[in-house]
């Protein structure tokens, strides 16, 4: 039973356009959500997070939206740049859990 | 550097052998995590330490897997009687926070190949 799902294995966008990566979760106990970015042969690096008490968090070109009723979150990248090409993982955790549960990732390709 | 360090970066072993993977977390991080990532999948939780003790080992797949963190810093993941299905990238991460809502700082991983 996969509790965090990223249903799109890949996404391709043109440089300068918006990239939207989606994530769904099933465990209603999750109250904290994170996005990580991973380049080949490197470990994932933290990108942005959001607490369940918010519905939006913005950091520069990156914005995460949370829809708790739909158990859905999305990451928006505007404008997309070729250096954004990577695998993006959605992760979820809950207070006192100690661990994060990850989705299987979406490979983003930004074409120049 | 000041990041999470994992050794070896690559390990090739034969089925049935014993393997140790080492993780040196960021100085001052009390929480340490082991994850396993298979091709095309996301990181899968194995075990989490808070200080020297394993706070949650629910992700260890069976008793062939064991991890220690004797002094609350460096951790070793130990795999006995390796099987081909153990082949994966083993990721270590550390974190500032005492509970699970902090960002994780990952190492580059140890790629294990069991022939």
Short mmCIF file of C-alpha atoms in Angstrom, two decimals:
data_model
loop_
_atom_site.label_atom_id
_atom_site.label_comp_id
_atom_site.label_asym_id
_atom_site.label_seq_id
_atom_site.Cartn_x
_atom_site.Cartn_y
_atom_site.Cartn_z
CA UNK A 1 0.00 0.00 0.00
CA UNK A 2 1.82 3.07 -1.26
CA UNK A 3 0.91 6.01 0.97
CA UNK A 4 2.56 8.68 -1.21
CA UNK A 5 2.02 8.54 -4.95
CA UNK A 6 3.48 10.49 -7.80
CA UNK A 7 1.46 9.30 -10.76
CA UNK A 8 3.50 10.99 -13.47
CA UNK A 9 6.87 9.27 -13.93
CA UNK A 10 8.08 12.03 -16.23
CA UNK A 11 7.34 15.58 -17.33
CA UNK A 12 8.88 17.64 -20.11
CA UNK A 13 8.50 21.43 -20.35
CA UNK A 14 10.03 24.26 -22.32
CA UNK A 15 12.46 26.63 -20.66
CA UNK A 16 10.64 29.67 -19.23
CA UNK A 17 7.31 27.85 -18.87
CA UNK A 18 5.70 26.56 -15.70
CA UNK A 19 6.40 23.04 -14.41
CA UNK A 20 3.72 21.45 -12.24
CA UNK A 21 4.55 18.26 -10.37
CA UNK A 22 1.80 16.45 -8.53
CA UNK A 23 1.63 14.21 -5.47
CA UNK A 24 -1.21 12.37 -3.74
CA UNK A 25 -1.24 10.80 -0.31
CA UNK A 26 -3.58 8.45 1.50
CA UNK A 27 -2.59 8.70 5.18
CA UNK A 28 -4.61 11.48 6.83
CA UNK A 29 -2.13 11.54 9.72
CA UNK A 30 0.50 13.19 7.52
CA UNK A 31 0.91 16.79 8.59
CA UNK A 32 4.15 17.83 6.96
CA UNK A 33 5.15 17.56 3.33
CA UNK A 34 8.47 18.06 1.62
CA UNK A 35 9.86 18.11 -1.91
CA UNK A 36 13.33 16.88 -2.70
CA UNK A 37 15.32 17.17 -5.90
CA UNK A 38 17.80 14.55 -7.04
CA UNK A 39 20.50 14.68 -9.69
CA UNK A 40 22.12 11.47 -10.99
CA UNK A 41 24.70 9.93 -8.65
CA UNK A 42 23.82 12.34 -5.87
CA UNK A 43 21.60 12.06 -2.82
CA UNK A 44 18.26 13.91 -2.72
CA UNK A 45 18.45 17.54 -1.60
CA UNK A 46 15.69 19.39 0.18
CA UNK A 47 13.79 21.90 -1.91
CA UNK A 48 10.71 23.19 -0.10
CA UNK A 49 8.21 22.08 2.54
CA UNK A 50 4.75 22.85 3.81
CA UNK A 51 2.93 22.23 7.05
CA UNK A 52 -0.66 21.05 7.01
CA UNK A 53 -1.77 24.27 8.68
CA UNK A 54 -0.95 26.12 5.46
CA UNK A 55 -2.18 25.74 1.91
CA UNK A 56 0.69 27.47 0.15
CA UNK A 57 4.39 28.05 0.66
CA UNK A 58 6.60 29.99 -1.70
CA UNK A 59 10.36 30.20 -2.04
CA UNK A 60 11.64 32.07 -5.07
CA UNK A 61 10.65 30.21 -8.22
CA UNK A 62 9.20 27.30 -6.22
CA UNK A 63 5.72 27.18 -4.74
CA UNK A 64 4.06 24.22 -3.06
CA UNK A 65 0.27 24.02 -2.79
CA UNK A 66 -1.54 21.72 -0.38
CA UNK A 67 -5.17 20.62 -0.70
CA UNK A 68 -5.88 18.63 2.44
CA UNK A 69 -9.43 17.70 1.54
CA UNK A 70 -8.19 16.12 -1.68
CA UNK A 71 -5.01 14.79 -0.06
CA UNK A 72 -3.08 16.36 -2.89
CA UNK A 73 -0.08 18.62 -3.19
CA UNK A 74 1.71 20.15 -6.11
CA UNK A 75 5.01 21.83 -6.78
CA UNK A 76 5.09 24.73 -9.22
CA UNK A 77 8.33 25.93 -10.77
CA UNK A 78 8.14 29.28 -12.55
CA UNK A 79 9.99 29.98 -14.74
CA UNK A 80 11.50 26.57 -15.43
CA UNK A 81 15.21 26.46 -16.22
CA UNK A 82 17.33 23.69 -17.81
CA UNK A 83 19.17 23.30 -14.48
CA UNK A 84 15.87 22.25 -12.91
CA UNK A 85 16.05 18.99 -14.87
CA UNK A 86 16.19 16.31 -12.19
CA UNK A 87 14.06 13.74 -10.37
CA UNK A 88 11.64 15.32 -7.90
CA UNK A 89 10.43 13.35 -4.88
CA UNK A 90 7.44 14.18 -2.77
CA UNK A 91 7.70 13.10 0.88
CA UNK A 92 5.31 13.15 3.82
CA UNK A 93 5.69 12.76 7.56
CA UNK A 94 3.76 13.35 10.75
CA UNK A 95 4.71 14.78 14.09
CA UNK A 96 6.61 12.31 16.26
CA UNK A 97 6.86 9.81 13.41
CA UNK A 98 10.57 10.33 12.91
CA UNK A 99 10.50 9.18 9.31
CA UNK A 100 9.38 10.48 5.95
CA UNK A 101 7.53 8.40 3.37
CA UNK A 102 8.57 9.09 -0.22
CA UNK A 103 6.84 8.82 -3.57
CA UNK A 104 8.55 7.18 -6.53
CA UNK A 105 9.55 10.47 -8.12
CA UNK A 106 8.88 12.44 -11.28
CA UNK A 107 11.67 13.06 -13.77
CA UNK A 108 11.49 16.64 -14.97
CA UNK A 109 13.18 17.62 -18.22
CA UNK A 110 13.38 21.31 -19.07
CA UNK A 111 14.24 21.86 -22.70
CA UNK A 112 16.23 24.94 -23.73
CA UNK B 1 33.15 18.74 3.45
CA UNK B 2 30.46 19.26 6.04
CA UNK B 3 27.85 17.03 4.44
CA UNK B 4 26.75 13.46 5.15
CA UNK B 5 29.51 11.06 4.15
CA UNK B 6 28.87 7.46 3.10
CA UNK B 7 31.40 4.74 2.43
CA UNK B 8 31.92 2.80 0.30
CA UNK B 9 30.32 4.58 -2.63
CA UNK B 10 30.16 1.27 -4.49
CA UNK B 11 30.23 -2.28 -3.20
CA UNK B 12 30.05 -5.44 -5.28
CA UNK B 13 29.70 -8.67 -3.37
CA UNK B 14 28.66 -12.26 -3.90
CA UNK B 15 25.44 -13.79 -2.73
CA UNK B 16 25.75 -15.01 0.83
CA UNK B 17 28.49 -12.59 1.90
CA UNK B 18 28.38 -10.07 4.74
CA UNK B 19 28.42 -6.33 4.02
CA UNK B 20 28.87 -3.21 6.13
CA UNK B 21 27.93 0.26 4.97
CA UNK B 22 29.07 3.29 6.92
CA UNK B 23 27.49 6.71 7.42
CA UNK B 24 29.07 9.79 8.97
CA UNK B 25 26.32 12.37 9.57
CA UNK B 26 26.55 16.13 9.75
CA UNK B 27 28.14 17.18 13.03
CA UNK B 28 25.53 18.01 15.64
CA UNK B 29 22.66 16.18 13.96
CA UNK B 30 20.99 13.93 16.51
CA UNK B 31 18.72 12.06 14.11
CA UNK B 32 20.11 9.60 11.55
CA UNK B 33 18.14 7.67 8.96
CA UNK B 34 18.82 4.79 6.59
CA UNK B 35 16.81 4.47 3.40
CA UNK B 36 17.08 2.08 0.47
CA UNK B 37 16.37 3.09 -3.10
CA UNK B 38 15.79 0.61 -5.87
CA UNK B 39 15.81 1.58 -9.54
CA UNK B 40 12.77 3.63 -10.52
CA UNK B 41 11.50 3.91 -6.96
CA UNK B 42 11.66 6.45 -4.19
CA UNK B 43 13.70 6.06 -1.01
CA UNK B 44 12.24 3.36 1.23
CA UNK B 45 12.62 3.83 4.98
CA UNK B 46 14.69 1.26 6.85
CA UNK B 47 15.60 2.57 10.31
CA UNK B 48 15.87 5.79 12.27
CA UNK B 49 18.16 6.64 15.19
CA UNK B 50 17.70 9.34 17.76
CA UNK B 51 21.07 9.54 19.47
CA UNK B 52 22.43 6.04 20.05
CA UNK B 53 19.12 4.22 20.09
CA UNK B 54 17.03 2.95 17.21
CA UNK B 55 13.79 4.90 17.57
CA UNK B 56 12.08 3.09 14.71
CA UNK B 57 13.39 0.00 12.90
CA UNK B 58 10.07 -0.95 11.34
CA UNK B 59 11.46 -0.67 7.81
CA UNK B 60 14.18 -3.30 8.14
CA UNK B 61 13.02 -6.05 5.76
CA UNK B 62 14.18 -9.02 7.86
CA UNK B 63 16.67 -10.08 10.50
CA UNK B 64 19.54 -10.14 8.02
CA UNK B 65 19.59 -6.35 8.31
CA UNK B 66 20.94 -4.62 11.39
CA UNK B 67 22.21 -1.12 12.12
CA UNK B 68 24.13 0.45 14.98
CA UNK B 69 25.11 3.91 16.11
CA UNK B 70 27.14 3.24 19.26
CA UNK B 71 28.34 6.76 20.03
CA UNK B 72 25.46 8.74 18.59
CA UNK B 73 27.38 9.85 15.53
CA UNK B 74 28.66 7.38 12.91
CA UNK B 75 26.29 4.58 11.97
CA UNK B 76 26.90 1.22 10.29
CA UNK B 77 24.27 -0.73 8.37
CA UNK B 78 25.08 -4.43 8.40
CA UNK B 79 23.64 -6.98 5.98
CA UNK B 80 24.22 -10.68 6.56
CA UNK B 81 23.91 -13.45 3.98
CA UNK B 82 23.31 -10.99 1.17
CA UNK B 83 20.80 -11.85 -1.55
CA UNK B 84 20.49 -10.51 -5.10
CA UNK B 85 17.33 -8.66 -4.06
CA UNK B 86 19.41 -6.58 -1.64
CA UNK B 87 21.00 -4.79 -4.60
CA UNK B 88 20.06 -1.11 -4.31
CA UNK B 89 21.44 2.28 -3.36
CA UNK B 90 21.53 2.65 0.42
CA UNK B 91 21.03 6.25 1.45
CA UNK B 92 21.88 7.74 4.80
CA UNK B 93 20.42 11.03 6.00
CA UNK B 94 20.70 13.14 9.11
CA UNK B 95 18.56 15.86 10.60
CA UNK B 96 18.61 18.57 13.23
CA UNK B 97 15.20 18.02 14.65
CA UNK B 98 14.15 15.54 17.26
CA UNK B 99 10.88 14.74 15.51
CA UNK B 100 10.06 13.90 11.94
CA UNK B 101 9.16 17.26 10.50
CA UNK B 102 12.60 18.48 9.61
CA UNK B 103 14.32 18.32 6.28
CA UNK B 104 16.69 15.44 5.76
CA UNK B 105 20.26 15.93 4.58
CA UNK B 106 21.23 12.96 2.44
CA UNK B 107 24.58 11.50 1.57
CA UNK B 108 25.38 10.38 -1.96
CA UNK B 109 24.55 6.79 -1.14
CA UNK B 110 26.30 3.44 -1.22
CA UNK B 111 25.46 1.40 -4.29
CA UNK B 112 25.34 -2.30 -3.36
CA UNK B 113 25.42 -4.94 -6.07
CA UNK B 114 24.97 -8.56 -5.07
CA UNK B 115 26.03 -11.01 -7.78
#
